[in-house]
Amino acid sequence: MKLMYLLLFACSFVASATELVYTPINPSFGGNPLNGNFLLQKAQSQNAHKPEDRGLSFIEKFQDALERNIINSLTRRIADGELVEGVYNTGEFLIEVQNGTDGSVIVNITNLETGEITVITIPVIGG
């Protein structure tokens, strides 16, 4: 009788086992999408690669500042309605401003390195 209770008691432990289920952490493999930022920050903090620091020379900085200033001044004048027809060479771009037949302003921008041309037409406002 005691042997029977002992066998019954031992068999009850085997029947209580559950299935193990693997849940991935990485959202790329089906894990929770909210883990993405955390995993990216961990990877970036462990990254020992530093990009090459290419400092600009004084001439390059001056040329960039001059180019931005010319473009800014030209943009401001066109937006204020002061048409300044002409051709402006900034070093990297050739900007041609002209008056359209319907009173609009046409700006042709040519990238001198690639030859790519962009045409911007500014319509007459309130006319």
PDB file of C-alpha atoms in Angstrom:
ATOM      1  CA  MET A   1       0.000   0.000   0.000  1.00  0.00           C
ATOM      2  CA  LYS A   2       2.754   2.432   0.867  1.00  0.00           C
ATOM      3  CA  LEU A   3       4.530   1.507  -2.344  1.00  0.00           C
ATOM      4  CA  MET A   4       1.420   2.364  -4.327  1.00  0.00           C
ATOM      5  CA  TYR A   5       1.148   5.820  -2.720  1.00  0.00           C
ATOM      6  CA  LEU A   6       4.827   6.409  -3.353  1.00  0.00           C
ATOM      7  CA  LEU A   7       4.478   5.553  -7.079  1.00  0.00           C
ATOM      8  CA  LEU A   8       1.376   7.713  -7.399  1.00  0.00           C
ATOM      9  CA  PHE A   9       3.168  10.610  -5.691  1.00  0.00           C
ATOM     10  CA  ALA A  10       6.263  10.241  -7.957  1.00  0.00           C
ATOM     11  CA  CYS A  11       4.158  10.157 -11.137  1.00  0.00           C
ATOM     12  CA  SER A  12       2.369  13.394 -10.258  1.00  0.00           C
ATOM     13  CA  PHE A  13       5.639  15.389 -10.574  1.00  0.00           C
ATOM     14  CA  VAL A  14       6.218  14.250 -14.163  1.00  0.00           C
ATOM     15  CA  ALA A  15       2.765  15.365 -15.268  1.00  0.00           C
ATOM     16  CA  SER A  16       3.263  18.964 -14.030  1.00  0.00           C
ATOM     17  CA  ALA A  17       6.033  19.904 -16.531  1.00  0.00           C
ATOM     18  CA  THR A  18       5.387  22.848 -18.933  1.00  0.00           C
ATOM     19  CA  GLU A  19       6.656  23.731 -22.389  1.00  0.00           C
ATOM     20  CA  LEU A  20       9.556  26.209 -22.719  1.00  0.00           C
ATOM     21  CA  VAL A  21       8.919  29.010 -25.229  1.00  0.00           C
ATOM     22  CA  TYR A  22      11.756  31.170 -26.638  1.00  0.00           C
ATOM     23  CA  THR A  23      10.895  34.847 -27.155  1.00  0.00           C
ATOM     24  CA  PRO A  24      13.515  36.869 -29.058  1.00  0.00           C
ATOM     25  CA  ILE A  25      14.678  40.237 -27.712  1.00  0.00           C
ATOM     26  CA  ASN A  26      15.817  41.836 -30.984  1.00  0.00           C
ATOM     27  CA  PRO A  27      12.888  43.361 -32.936  1.00  0.00           C
ATOM     28  CA  SER A  28      14.560  42.321 -36.210  1.00  0.00           C
ATOM     29  CA  PHE A  29      13.929  38.710 -35.262  1.00  0.00           C
ATOM     30  CA  GLY A  30      10.374  39.095 -33.962  1.00  0.00           C
ATOM     31  CA  GLY A  31      11.043  40.643 -30.557  1.00  0.00           C
ATOM     32  CA  ASN A  32       9.291  43.588 -28.977  1.00  0.00           C
ATOM     33  CA  PRO A  33       9.721  46.743 -31.153  1.00  0.00           C
ATOM     34  CA  LEU A  34      10.186  48.842 -28.006  1.00  0.00           C
ATOM     35  CA  ASN A  35      13.559  47.125 -27.456  1.00  0.00           C
ATOM     36  CA  GLY A  36      14.987  48.718 -30.629  1.00  0.00           C
ATOM     37  CA  ASN A  37      16.175  52.012 -29.116  1.00  0.00           C
ATOM     38  CA  PHE A  38      17.746  50.281 -26.132  1.00  0.00           C
ATOM     39  CA  LEU A  39      19.649  47.828 -28.320  1.00  0.00           C
ATOM     40  CA  LEU A  40      20.810  50.610 -30.661  1.00  0.00           C
ATOM     41  CA  GLN A  41      22.124  52.683 -27.741  1.00  0.00           C
ATOM     42  CA  LYS A  42      23.987  49.668 -26.361  1.00  0.00           C
ATOM     43  CA  ALA A  43      25.589  49.010 -29.760  1.00  0.00           C
ATOM     44  CA  GLN A  44      26.570  52.654 -30.235  1.00  0.00           C
ATOM     45  CA  SER A  45      28.127  52.852 -26.781  1.00  0.00           C
ATOM     46  CA  GLN A  46      30.290  49.827 -27.578  1.00  0.00           C
ATOM     47  CA  ASN A  47      31.340  51.141 -31.007  1.00  0.00           C
ATOM     48  CA  ALA A  48      35.048  52.014 -30.882  1.00  0.00           C
ATOM     49  CA  HIS A  49      35.136  53.355 -34.465  1.00  0.00           C
ATOM     50  CA  LYS A  50      35.626  57.109 -34.690  1.00  0.00           C
ATOM     51  CA  PRO A  51      35.018  58.867 -38.009  1.00  0.00           C
ATOM     52  CA  GLU A  52      37.946  60.639 -39.579  1.00  0.00           C
ATOM     53  CA  ASP A  53      37.930  64.279 -38.463  1.00  0.00           C
ATOM     54  CA  ARG A  54      38.516  66.330 -41.577  1.00  0.00           C
ATOM     55  CA  GLY A  55      38.928  69.894 -40.433  1.00  0.00           C
ATOM     56  CA  LEU A  56      38.254  72.559 -43.014  1.00  0.00           C
ATOM     57  CA  SER A  57      40.993  75.016 -43.834  1.00  0.00           C
ATOM     58  CA  PHE A  58      40.461  78.746 -43.413  1.00  0.00           C
ATOM     59  CA  ILE A  59      40.012  79.141 -47.178  1.00  0.00           C
ATOM     60  CA  GLU A  60      37.351  76.408 -47.307  1.00  0.00           C
ATOM     61  CA  LYS A  61      35.492  77.904 -44.332  1.00  0.00           C
ATOM     62  CA  PHE A  62      35.655  81.367 -45.894  1.00  0.00           C
ATOM     63  CA  GLN A  63      34.393  80.056 -49.244  1.00  0.00           C
ATOM     64  CA  ASP A  64      31.475  78.240 -47.547  1.00  0.00           C
ATOM     65  CA  ALA A  65      30.548  81.338 -45.524  1.00  0.00           C
ATOM     66  CA  LEU A  66      30.739  83.557 -48.621  1.00  0.00           C
ATOM     67  CA  GLU A  67      28.601  81.140 -50.634  1.00  0.00           C
ATOM     68  CA  ARG A  68      25.955  80.970 -47.903  1.00  0.00           C
ATOM     69  CA  ASN A  69      25.963  84.766 -47.589  1.00  0.00           C
ATOM     70  CA  ILE A  70      25.469  85.285 -51.352  1.00  0.00           C
ATOM     71  CA  ILE A  71      22.660  82.745 -51.517  1.00  0.00           C
ATOM     72  CA  ASN A  72      21.005  84.185 -48.386  1.00  0.00           C
ATOM     73  CA  SER A  73      21.210  87.745 -49.689  1.00  0.00           C
ATOM     74  CA  LEU A  74      19.880  86.735 -53.101  1.00  0.00           C
ATOM     75  CA  THR A  75      17.023  84.738 -51.578  1.00  0.00           C
ATOM     76  CA  ARG A  76      16.044  87.589 -49.261  1.00  0.00           C
ATOM     77  CA  ARG A  77      16.003  90.130 -52.122  1.00  0.00           C
ATOM     78  CA  ILE A  78      13.892  87.882 -54.368  1.00  0.00           C
ATOM     79  CA  ALA A  79      11.451  87.161 -51.511  1.00  0.00           C
ATOM     80  CA  ASP A  80      11.130  90.905 -50.815  1.00  0.00           C
ATOM     81  CA  GLY A  81      10.221  91.517 -54.465  1.00  0.00           C
ATOM     82  CA  GLU A  82      13.492  93.206 -55.397  1.00  0.00           C
ATOM     83  CA  LEU A  83      14.387  91.475 -58.640  1.00  0.00           C
ATOM     84  CA  VAL A  84      18.146  91.365 -59.053  1.00  0.00           C
ATOM     85  CA  GLU A  85      18.693  90.024 -62.544  1.00  0.00           C
ATOM     86  CA  GLY A  86      22.104  88.632 -63.307  1.00  0.00           C
ATOM     87  CA  VAL A  87      24.466  85.707 -63.041  1.00  0.00           C
ATOM     88  CA  TYR A  88      26.138  84.880 -59.732  1.00  0.00           C
ATOM     89  CA  ASN A  89      29.006  82.419 -59.399  1.00  0.00           C
ATOM     90  CA  THR A  90      29.483  81.083 -55.865  1.00  0.00           C
ATOM     91  CA  GLY A  91      32.298  78.700 -56.716  1.00  0.00           C
ATOM     92  CA  GLU A  92      30.207  75.537 -56.598  1.00  0.00           C
ATOM     93  CA  PHE A  93      27.034  76.906 -58.190  1.00  0.00           C
ATOM     94  CA  LEU A  94      26.173  79.245 -61.029  1.00  0.00           C
ATOM     95  CA  ILE A  95      22.942  81.105 -60.202  1.00  0.00           C
ATOM     96  CA  GLU A  96      21.098  82.950 -62.963  1.00  0.00           C
ATOM     97  CA  VAL A  97      18.175  85.175 -61.975  1.00  0.00           C
ATOM     98  CA  GLN A  98      15.856  86.510 -64.671  1.00  0.00           C
ATOM     99  CA  ASN A  99      12.413  88.022 -65.046  1.00  0.00           C
ATOM    100  CA  GLY A 100       9.761  85.780 -66.623  1.00  0.00           C
ATOM    101  CA  THR A 101       7.378  86.948 -69.363  1.00  0.00           C
ATOM    102  CA  ASP A 102       4.414  86.862 -66.953  1.00  0.00           C
ATOM    103  CA  GLY A 103       6.213  88.839 -64.209  1.00  0.00           C
ATOM    104  CA  SER A 104       7.448  85.758 -62.371  1.00  0.00           C
ATOM    105  CA  VAL A 105      11.041  85.299 -61.275  1.00  0.00           C
ATOM    106  CA  ILE A 106      13.013  82.409 -62.773  1.00  0.00           C
ATOM    107  CA  VAL A 107      16.114  81.162 -60.963  1.00  0.00           C
ATOM    108  CA  ASN A 108      18.397  78.689 -62.764  1.00  0.00           C
ATOM    109  CA  ILE A 109      20.899  76.971 -60.459  1.00  0.00           C
ATOM    110  CA  THR A 110      23.709  75.000 -62.106  1.00  0.00           C
ATOM    111  CA  ASN A 111      25.943  72.731 -60.047  1.00  0.00           C
ATOM    112  CA  LEU A 112      29.383  73.339 -61.553  1.00  0.00           C
ATOM    113  CA  GLU A 113      30.747  69.969 -60.367  1.00  0.00           C
ATOM    114  CA  THR A 114      27.984  67.714 -61.728  1.00  0.00           C
ATOM    115  CA  GLY A 115      26.370  69.934 -64.362  1.00  0.00           C
ATOM    116  CA  GLU A 116      22.954  69.390 -62.766  1.00  0.00           C
ATOM    117  CA  ILE A 117      20.531  72.254 -63.449  1.00  0.00           C
ATOM    118  CA  THR A 118      17.653  73.188 -61.173  1.00  0.00           C
ATOM    119  CA  VAL A 119      15.016  75.681 -62.312  1.00  0.00           C
ATOM    120  CA  ILE A 120      12.908  77.489 -59.723  1.00  0.00           C
ATOM    121  CA  THR A 121       9.976  79.606 -60.869  1.00  0.00           C
ATOM    122  CA  ILE A 122       8.549  82.066 -58.362  1.00  0.00           C
ATOM    123  CA  PRO A 123       5.075  83.206 -59.463  1.00  0.00           C
ATOM    124  CA  VAL A 124       3.771  86.733 -59.153  1.00  0.00           C
ATOM    125  CA  ILE A 125       2.140  87.226 -55.755  1.00  0.00           C
ATOM    126  CA  GLY A 126      -1.092  89.186 -55.737  1.00  0.00           C
ATOM    127  CA  GLY A 127      -0.922  90.037 -59.411  1.00  0.00           C
TER     128      GLY A 127
END
